[in-house]
Short mmCIF file of C-alpha atoms in Angstrom, two decimals:
data_model
loop_
_atom_site.label_atom_id
_atom_site.label_comp_id
_atom_site.label_asym_id
_atom_site.label_seq_id
_atom_site.Cartn_x
_atom_site.Cartn_y
_atom_site.Cartn_z
CA MET F 1 102.16 87.21 -125.14
CA LYS F 2 103.52 85.15 -122.27
CA PRO F 3 106.71 87.28 -121.95
CA VAL F 4 104.53 90.40 -121.71
CA ARG F 5 102.38 88.83 -118.99
CA ILE F 6 105.50 87.83 -117.07
CA GLY F 7 106.87 91.36 -117.52
CA ILE F 8 103.70 92.88 -116.08
CA ALA F 9 103.89 90.59 -113.05
CA VAL F 10 107.56 91.43 -112.48
CA LEU F 11 106.89 95.16 -112.81
CA VAL F 12 104.03 95.00 -110.29
CA ALA F 13 106.16 93.05 -107.80
CA PHE F 14 109.00 95.55 -108.20
CA ALA F 15 106.68 98.51 -107.63
CA VAL F 16 105.31 97.00 -104.44
CA LEU F 17 108.69 96.01 -103.02
CA ALA F 18 110.20 99.40 -103.94
CA HIS F 19 108.07 101.13 -101.27
CA GLY F 20 105.14 101.48 -103.69
CA ALA F 21 107.34 103.12 -106.35
CA VAL F 22 106.80 106.55 -104.81
CA GLU F 23 110.38 107.76 -105.25
CA PRO F 24 111.80 109.25 -108.47
CA TRP F 25 114.19 106.35 -109.13
CA SER F 26 111.49 103.69 -108.78
CA GLN F 27 109.00 105.77 -110.76
CA ALA F 28 111.56 106.03 -113.55
CA ILE F 29 112.01 102.25 -113.59
CA LEU F 30 108.24 101.73 -113.62
CA GLU F 31 107.76 104.14 -116.51
CA THR F 32 110.70 102.69 -118.44
CA GLY F 33 109.37 99.20 -117.82
CA ALA F 34 105.99 100.19 -119.25
CA GLY F 35 107.72 101.41 -122.41
CA ILE F 36 109.71 98.17 -122.71
CA LEU F 37 106.54 96.10 -122.35
CA LEU F 38 104.90 98.13 -125.12
CA VAL F 39 107.86 97.42 -127.41
CA MET F 40 107.74 93.72 -126.49
CA TRP F 41 104.05 93.59 -127.33
CA ALA F 42 104.56 95.45 -130.60
CA VAL F 43 107.40 93.13 -131.69
CA GLY F 44 105.46 90.02 -130.71
CA THR F 45 102.37 91.25 -132.52
CA ALA F 46 104.33 92.12 -135.66
CA MET F 47 105.71 88.58 -135.77
CA GLN F 48 102.23 87.11 -135.86
CA ARG F 49 100.44 86.61 -139.14
CA GLU F 50 97.16 88.01 -137.83
CA ILE F 51 97.01 91.14 -135.72
CA GLU F 52 94.07 91.31 -133.32
CA LEU F 53 93.73 94.42 -131.20
CA ARG F 54 91.40 94.25 -128.24
CA TRP F 55 89.59 97.30 -126.90
CA ASN F 56 88.52 98.22 -123.40
CA THR F 57 86.45 101.36 -122.89
CA LEU F 58 88.42 102.16 -119.73
CA LEU F 59 91.25 103.25 -122.01
CA MET F 60 89.25 106.32 -123.07
CA PRO F 61 89.05 108.21 -119.74
CA VAL F 62 92.69 107.38 -118.92
CA ALA F 63 93.75 108.65 -122.35
CA GLY F 64 91.56 111.69 -121.73
CA LEU F 65 93.51 112.50 -118.55
CA VAL F 66 96.77 112.27 -120.50
CA VAL F 67 95.40 114.68 -123.11
CA LEU F 68 94.14 117.03 -120.39
CA ALA F 69 97.55 117.11 -118.70
CA VAL F 70 99.28 117.80 -122.02
CA LEU F 71 96.87 120.66 -122.76
CA GLN F 72 97.42 122.12 -119.29
CA LEU F 73 101.13 121.96 -119.94
CA VAL F 74 101.29 123.46 -123.43
CA THR F 75 98.66 126.16 -122.86
CA GLY F 76 100.14 127.43 -119.60
CA MET F 77 97.10 126.45 -117.48
CA SER F 78 99.31 124.51 -115.06
CA ALA F 79 100.35 126.32 -111.88
CA TYR F 80 103.60 124.34 -111.88
CA ARG F 81 104.75 123.06 -115.26
CA TYR F 82 107.38 120.66 -113.91
CA ALA F 83 104.83 118.81 -111.74
CA THR F 84 102.37 118.52 -114.61
CA ARG F 85 105.12 117.30 -116.94
CA ALA F 86 105.94 114.55 -114.45
CA GLU F 87 102.26 113.69 -114.23
CA VAL F 88 102.08 113.35 -118.02
CA LEU F 89 104.84 110.72 -117.86
CA ARG F 90 103.14 108.84 -115.04
CA LEU F 91 99.75 108.87 -116.71
CA ALA F 92 101.24 107.82 -120.04
CA ALA F 93 102.94 104.86 -118.34
CA ASP F 94 99.64 103.90 -116.68
CA LEU F 95 97.84 104.11 -120.02
CA ILE F 96 100.49 101.91 -121.66
CA LEU F 97 100.25 99.30 -118.89
CA LEU F 98 96.47 99.25 -119.12
CA PHE F 99 96.61 98.88 -122.91
CA VAL F 100 99.23 96.12 -122.77
CA ALA F 101 97.26 94.26 -120.09
CA VAL F 102 94.11 94.37 -122.24
CA GLN F 103 96.08 92.79 -125.10
CA ALA F 104 98.04 90.27 -123.02
CA PHE F 105 95.34 88.82 -120.73
CA ARG F 106 92.46 87.22 -122.61
CA THR F 107 91.52 83.74 -121.42
CA PRO F 108 90.18 82.68 -118.00
CA LYS F 109 93.44 80.76 -117.43
CA GLU F 110 95.53 83.88 -118.03
CA TRP F 111 93.42 86.10 -115.78
CA LYS F 112 93.40 83.44 -113.07
CA ALA F 113 97.19 83.19 -113.31
CA LEU F 114 97.41 86.96 -112.74
CA ALA F 115 95.10 86.63 -109.74
CA TRP F 116 97.39 83.97 -108.28
CA VAL F 117 100.46 86.16 -108.84
CA LEU F 118 98.79 88.99 -106.94
CA ILE F 119 97.52 86.70 -104.17
CA GLY F 120 100.96 85.15 -103.76
CA LEU F 121 102.57 88.58 -103.70
CA ALA F 122 100.12 89.79 -101.06
CA PHE F 123 100.84 86.73 -98.92
CA ALA F 124 104.62 87.14 -99.17
CA VAL F 125 104.50 90.87 -98.45
CA SER F 126 102.09 90.30 -95.53
CA VAL F 127 104.31 87.66 -93.91
CA PHE F 128 107.26 90.02 -94.30
CA GLY F 129 105.19 92.85 -92.80
CA ILE F 130 104.20 90.74 -89.80
CA VAL F 131 107.81 89.68 -89.16
CA GLN F 132 109.02 93.26 -89.55
CA TYR F 133 106.28 94.48 -87.18
CA PHE F 134 107.52 92.26 -84.34
CA THR F 135 111.22 92.88 -85.04
CA PHE F 136 111.10 96.51 -86.17
CA ASN F 137 114.28 98.52 -85.53
CA GLY F 138 113.04 101.80 -87.00
CA ARG F 139 114.27 101.06 -90.53
CA LEU F 140 112.59 99.72 -93.66
CA TYR F 141 113.91 96.28 -94.53
CA TRP F 142 115.84 96.72 -91.26
CA VAL F 143 118.48 98.77 -93.14
CA ARG F 144 116.92 101.90 -94.63
CA GLU F 145 116.35 104.89 -92.36
CA LEU F 146 113.07 106.80 -92.42
CA ARG F 147 114.47 110.30 -92.90
CA HIS F 148 111.08 111.94 -93.42
CA GLY F 149 109.13 109.97 -90.86
CA GLY F 150 106.24 107.69 -91.58
CA THR F 151 104.25 104.79 -90.14
CA PRO F 152 105.68 101.87 -92.13
CA PHE F 153 104.32 98.40 -92.55
CA GLY F 154 105.97 95.89 -94.84
CA PRO F 155 107.74 97.63 -97.74
CA PHE F 156 105.40 100.65 -97.58
CA VAL F 157 106.35 103.82 -95.72
CA ASN F 158 102.72 104.38 -94.71
CA ARG F 159 100.43 101.73 -93.24
CA ASP F 160 97.48 103.12 -95.21
CA ASP F 161 99.33 102.36 -98.46
CA PHE F 162 99.90 98.79 -97.26
CA ALA F 163 96.22 98.50 -96.41
CA GLY F 164 95.22 99.81 -99.84
CA PHE F 165 97.50 97.22 -101.47
CA LEU F 166 95.78 94.39 -99.59
CA GLU F 167 92.29 95.77 -100.23
CA LEU F 168 92.93 95.32 -103.94
CA ILE F 169 93.95 91.68 -103.65
CA LEU F 170 92.19 90.06 -100.68
CA PRO F 171 88.75 90.05 -102.39
CA LEU F 172 90.20 88.12 -105.34
CA GLY F 173 91.38 85.33 -103.04
CA LEU F 174 88.15 85.30 -101.04
CA ALA F 175 86.01 85.16 -104.18
CA LEU F 176 88.07 82.31 -105.67
CA LEU F 177 87.65 80.38 -102.42
CA VAL F 178 84.01 81.09 -101.65
CA LEU F 179 82.57 80.98 -105.17
CA ASP F 180 84.34 77.74 -106.15
CA GLY F 181 86.75 79.46 -108.52
CA GLU F 182 89.58 77.10 -107.56
CA ARG F 183 89.88 73.31 -107.47
CA ARG F 184 89.22 71.58 -104.15
CA GLU F 185 92.81 70.50 -103.65
CA ARG F 186 93.96 74.13 -103.84
CA ARG F 187 91.35 75.72 -101.61
CA LEU F 188 93.30 75.20 -98.40
CA LEU F 189 96.22 77.03 -99.99
CA VAL F 190 93.92 79.86 -101.07
CA ALA F 191 92.56 80.08 -97.53
CA LEU F 192 96.11 80.30 -96.14
CA PHE F 193 97.00 83.01 -98.65
CA VAL F 194 93.93 85.00 -97.57
CA VAL F 195 94.01 84.59 -93.80
CA PHE F 196 97.50 85.95 -93.16
CA PRO F 197 97.12 89.07 -95.36
CA ALA F 198 93.80 89.81 -93.65
CA ALA F 199 95.46 89.48 -90.26
CA ALA F 200 98.30 91.72 -91.44
CA LEU F 201 95.78 94.33 -92.55
CA VAL F 202 94.29 94.40 -89.06
CA LEU F 203 97.74 94.40 -87.48
CA CYS F 204 98.91 97.41 -89.51
CA ALA F 205 96.22 99.45 -87.69
CA SER F 206 95.03 101.44 -90.71
CA ARG F 207 91.59 102.57 -89.59
CA ALA F 208 90.36 103.43 -93.07
CA GLY F 209 91.82 100.19 -94.41
CA ILE F 210 90.04 98.07 -91.81
CA VAL F 211 86.72 99.86 -92.36
CA SER F 212 87.09 99.42 -96.12
CA PHE F 213 87.84 95.72 -95.72
CA VAL F 214 84.76 95.23 -93.54
CA PHE F 215 82.76 96.94 -96.29
CA GLN F 216 84.31 94.54 -98.82
CA LEU F 217 83.27 91.55 -96.72
CA VAL F 218 79.71 92.88 -96.58
CA PHE F 219 79.67 93.60 -100.32
CA LEU F 220 81.00 90.14 -101.17
CA GLY F 221 78.50 88.67 -98.73
CA ILE F 222 75.67 90.40 -100.60
CA LEU F 223 76.87 88.95 -103.91
CA VAL F 224 77.14 85.48 -102.41
CA TRP F 225 73.72 85.83 -100.79
CA LEU F 226 72.10 86.87 -104.05
CA TYR F 227 73.80 84.44 -106.40
CA GLY F 228 75.55 81.74 -104.36
CA ARG F 229 74.61 78.64 -102.45
CA ARG F 230 73.92 78.46 -98.73
CA SER F 231 77.15 76.55 -98.14
CA GLN F 232 79.11 79.36 -99.83
CA ARG F 233 77.49 81.92 -97.54
CA TRP F 234 78.52 79.95 -94.47
CA LEU F 235 82.02 79.50 -95.88
CA LEU F 236 82.41 83.28 -96.15
CA VAL F 237 81.21 83.69 -92.55
CA GLY F 238 83.63 80.99 -91.45
CA MET F 239 86.52 82.69 -93.24
CA ALA F 240 85.66 86.00 -91.55
CA VAL F 241 85.77 84.27 -88.16
CA VAL F 242 89.11 82.59 -88.92
CA MET F 243 90.64 85.87 -90.13
CA ALA F 244 89.46 87.64 -86.99
CA ALA F 245 90.81 84.82 -84.80
CA VAL F 246 94.26 84.89 -86.43
CA ALA F 247 94.36 88.68 -86.15
CA GLY F 248 93.43 88.44 -82.49
CA TRP F 249 96.11 85.81 -81.90
CA LEU F 250 98.75 88.10 -83.43
CA GLY F 251 97.52 90.98 -81.28
CA VAL F 252 95.05 93.77 -81.96
CA GLY F 253 95.57 95.92 -78.88
CA TYR F 254 97.27 98.75 -80.73
CA THR F 255 94.68 98.62 -83.51
CA ILE F 256 91.85 98.98 -81.00
CA TYR F 257 93.74 101.81 -79.29
CA ARG F 258 94.03 103.71 -82.61
CA PHE F 259 90.27 103.54 -83.07
CA GLU F 260 89.67 104.75 -79.53
CA GLN F 261 92.34 107.44 -79.30
CA PRO F 262 94.26 108.64 -82.39
CA GLY F 263 97.80 109.89 -81.82
CA SER F 264 98.39 113.58 -81.31
CA ASN F 265 100.57 113.87 -84.43
CA GLU F 266 98.19 111.91 -86.68
CA LEU F 267 95.73 113.36 -89.14
CA THR F 268 92.23 113.02 -87.71
CA LEU F 269 88.97 112.66 -89.60
CA ALA F 270 88.18 116.30 -88.83
CA GLY F 271 91.55 117.30 -90.26
CA ARG F 272 90.91 115.30 -93.43
CA LEU F 273 87.51 116.95 -93.84
CA ALA F 274 89.10 120.38 -93.40
CA MET F 275 91.64 119.54 -96.09
CA ALA F 276 88.82 118.44 -98.39
CA ARG F 277 87.01 121.76 -97.84
CA ASP F 278 90.17 123.74 -98.60
CA THR F 279 90.77 121.65 -101.71
CA TRP F 280 87.18 122.25 -102.78
CA ARG F 281 87.93 125.98 -102.68
CA ILE F 282 90.73 125.40 -105.19
CA PHE F 283 88.19 123.80 -107.51
CA LEU F 284 85.77 126.70 -107.09
CA HIS F 285 88.51 129.13 -108.18
CA HIS F 286 89.57 126.94 -111.15
CA PRO F 287 86.35 125.12 -112.08
CA LEU F 288 86.90 124.25 -115.75
CA THR F 289 90.35 122.66 -116.09
CA GLY F 290 91.80 123.02 -112.59
CA THR F 291 95.29 124.13 -111.60
CA GLY F 292 97.09 121.37 -113.48
CA LEU F 293 97.48 117.68 -112.72
CA GLY F 294 100.19 117.12 -110.14
CA THR F 295 100.12 120.68 -108.77
CA PHE F 296 98.25 120.14 -105.49
CA GLU F 297 101.35 120.43 -103.30
CA THR F 298 102.22 123.77 -104.91
CA VAL F 299 98.75 125.32 -104.89
CA TYR F 300 97.27 124.09 -101.61
CA PRO F 301 99.18 126.38 -99.17
CA ARG F 302 97.41 129.41 -100.66
CA TYR F 303 94.02 127.91 -99.78
CA GLU F 304 94.86 126.30 -96.44
CA ALA F 305 92.45 127.73 -93.85
CA SER F 306 94.54 126.79 -90.82
CA TYR F 307 98.30 126.27 -90.94
CA THR F 308 99.34 122.82 -89.71
CA GLY F 309 103.09 123.07 -90.18
CA TYR F 310 103.12 120.09 -92.56
CA THR F 311 103.88 120.03 -96.28
CA LEU F 312 100.91 118.22 -97.77
CA THR F 313 101.51 116.35 -101.01
CA HIS F 314 97.92 115.16 -101.44
CA ALA F 315 94.46 116.07 -100.21
CA HIS F 316 93.69 112.71 -98.51
CA ASN F 317 90.66 112.60 -100.80
CA ASP F 318 91.41 111.66 -104.40
CA TYR F 319 88.03 112.86 -105.64
CA VAL F 320 88.30 116.50 -104.59
CA GLU F 321 91.99 116.50 -105.52
CA LEU F 322 91.11 115.45 -109.06
CA LEU F 323 88.54 118.26 -109.23
CA ALA F 324 91.08 120.79 -107.94
CA GLU F 325 93.80 119.72 -110.39
CA GLY F 326 91.60 118.82 -113.38
CA GLY F 327 88.43 120.84 -112.90
CA VAL F 328 85.12 119.69 -114.33
CA VAL F 329 86.93 118.10 -117.27
CA GLY F 330 89.15 115.95 -115.06
CA GLY F 331 86.30 115.13 -112.69
CA GLY F 332 84.13 114.12 -115.63
CA LEU F 333 86.82 111.77 -116.92
CA GLY F 334 87.16 110.22 -113.47
CA LEU F 335 83.39 109.78 -113.21
CA ALA F 336 83.31 108.19 -116.67
CA TYR F 337 85.92 105.66 -115.53
CA LEU F 338 83.82 104.69 -112.50
CA VAL F 339 80.60 104.41 -114.52
CA ILE F 340 82.27 102.19 -117.11
CA LEU F 341 83.93 100.09 -114.41
CA PHE F 342 80.80 99.24 -112.44
CA ARG F 343 78.33 99.15 -115.32
CA ARG F 344 80.40 96.70 -117.36
CA GLY F 345 81.65 94.83 -114.31
CA ILE F 346 78.16 94.13 -112.99
CA ARG F 347 76.98 93.10 -116.44
CA ASN F 348 79.91 90.70 -116.79
CA LEU F 349 79.18 89.23 -113.37
CA GLN F 350 75.53 88.68 -114.24
CA ARG F 351 76.44 86.93 -117.49
CA ALA F 352 79.22 84.76 -116.06
CA MET F 353 78.57 81.08 -116.74
CA THR F 354 81.49 79.35 -114.99
CA PRO F 355 82.74 79.47 -111.38
CA VAL F 356 86.15 80.81 -112.49
CA SER F 357 84.87 83.86 -114.36
CA ARG F 358 82.17 84.41 -111.75
CA SER F 359 84.67 84.54 -108.91
CA LEU F 360 87.12 86.72 -110.88
CA TYR F 361 84.43 89.28 -111.71
CA ALA F 362 83.03 89.32 -108.16
CA GLY F 363 86.48 89.66 -106.59
CA ALA F 364 87.49 92.43 -108.99
CA LEU F 365 84.33 94.45 -108.36
CA VAL F 366 84.60 94.11 -104.58
CA ALA F 367 88.30 95.04 -104.68
CA CYS F 368 87.70 98.20 -106.71
CA ALA F 369 84.72 99.24 -104.60
CA GLY F 370 86.68 98.87 -101.37
CA LEU F 371 89.65 100.93 -102.52
CA LEU F 372 87.41 103.62 -104.00
CA GLY F 373 85.67 103.93 -100.65
CA HIS F 374 89.06 104.23 -98.94
CA GLU F 375 89.92 107.11 -101.28
CA LEU F 376 87.40 109.34 -99.54
CA VAL F 377 89.99 109.80 -96.79
CA ASP F 378 93.26 108.82 -98.48
CA PHE F 379 95.27 108.88 -101.72
CA ASN F 380 96.11 105.28 -102.65
CA LEU F 381 95.51 106.09 -106.31
CA HIS F 382 98.57 108.33 -106.12
CA ILE F 383 100.72 105.41 -104.96
CA PRO F 384 102.07 104.04 -108.27
CA SER F 385 102.08 100.37 -107.25
CA ASN F 386 98.50 100.50 -105.97
CA LEU F 387 97.32 102.45 -109.02
CA VAL F 388 98.83 99.89 -111.41
CA ILE F 389 97.14 97.03 -109.53
CA PHE F 390 93.85 98.98 -109.54
CA LEU F 391 94.09 99.42 -113.31
CA LEU F 392 94.79 95.71 -113.81
CA ILE F 393 91.86 94.67 -111.64
CA SER F 394 89.60 97.24 -113.32
CA SER F 395 90.59 95.75 -116.65
CA LEU F 396 89.68 92.30 -115.33
CA ALA F 397 86.26 93.48 -114.15
CA THR F 398 85.39 95.07 -117.51
CA THR F 399 86.86 92.46 -119.88
CA VAL F 400 84.54 89.91 -121.45
CA ILE F 401 86.32 86.66 -120.64
CA PRO F 402 85.58 83.97 -123.26
CA GLU F 403 84.20 80.84 -121.68
CA PRO F 404 82.73 77.55 -122.91
CA ILE F 405 79.06 77.37 -123.72
CA PRO F 406 77.38 75.45 -120.89
CA ASN F 407 75.20 72.40 -121.41
CA PRO F 408 71.61 73.64 -121.89
CA ARG F 409 70.41 71.00 -119.44
CA HIS F 410 72.55 72.55 -116.71
CA ARG F 411 72.16 76.21 -117.60
CA PRO F 412 71.54 78.33 -114.46
CA ARG F 413 68.12 79.87 -114.12
CA PRO F 414 67.75 83.64 -114.72
CA GLY F 415 68.96 85.77 -111.83
CA HIS F 416 71.12 82.99 -110.47
CA LEU F 417 74.82 82.48 -111.04
CA GLY F 418 74.63 78.71 -110.92
CA PRO F 419 75.65 76.16 -108.33
#
C-alpha cells in the first residue's frame, strides 16, 4: 500500500499548491487522482493472497451525502441540476479518498508518516506565504493575476482558506511535540515546523482563523492538563509564548488593525449573521431534502433580504448551508459524522497506551474541533484541499491504531494517559 500512501500525499500537496483546488481544472485533477488511487488499491489488493478490508463508520454519512445528491439529481429536487451533478462528482471523489485512506494507513508508523508529510507541507507553504507577504506584487506566485479579487496568502486566494489549512495541521505538530510523540532528537525540528506556520497564521490576519487557533491551544491545554505531566503543560505554554514572539517579530500591526477596524469592503460579523438568517429561510422553505447540494449560489439571491451587490457562492456558515441544500436529511448526515468523529475520537484517546498514538489522537481531535468552530463563519469545508485534509485527519481520529501491549508493571492508572 506504500504507492497508495505516496499517491495520497502527492494529491494533497497538489490540491494545496493549486490554490486549494477550487478551480475546475484542479478539481478535475483531484477527482481523477482519487479514481486512480482507487484502481491502484484494487490492483494491489488483488495481487495479495489475503484480502482484508477495513471499515470506518465515517464512510456511512459521506456515502449518505452521495446518495442524497444522486436522488436530488434523478428525482428533479435540485434547483440546478448541473451544480448538483458537479457536487456528486466531488463527493464521490471525497468518499473514494476517505475509503482508500482507511485501507492504506493502518500502523502508528504509517499515520505518523502522514502527520509528518502534512506538517512539512504546512511549514513549506507557510514560509512561502511569509516571503510572498513581504514581496507581494499583486499576483499569486508573483505571476498570476487576481482577476476576481481576493485577499491572498500563500497559494490560497483567500487568507481564511490559508488559516483553515493551518488549523488542520498545527495541532498535529503541537501534540507530537508536547505529548512526547516524537523522539528527543527530532523535537527541535518539530518545534521549528510549528512556530513558523503559527506565525504565518497570525500574519495572514484571518480573524476567525486566529480565534479558532486560540481555541485549539486552549482545547489542547485542557487535554494536557487532564492527562499529561506538569512539564508537558509548561512546554505548551512555552510554545505559545515562542509562537507569539515570532509573530510579533514578523509584525502584527495589520492583524491588530483588522480586529479593531474591519475594511469597508470586507464581510463583517453582522453581514455573516444576516447571510445565515437568509440561508435559514431557504431551509424553512425546503425542510426535507433542501434545494440540492451545490445549489446555494443559484438559490440564495431569491432569499437575500438586503442586496449587497456581490455574487455569493457560499453562506459563510457550512452548517446552515448544508441544511439549505440538503434539508433535514443532509443535516442529519452531517450531524452523524460529527457524533461519530468525536465519540470514537475521544474513546480512542482515552484508550491510547503509547505516546505516539496518544499525540496523534489528541492532535486530530483538536484540529477537527478548531476547523469546525471556524465553519460557523466560513466555508473551509467547501475548499477541496482543506476538505480532503479534514477527512484524512477525521479518519486518523476514529481509527483504532494497533499498538503493543504495555508491560503490566508500567500500565498507566485509570483516567491517566501515562507519563
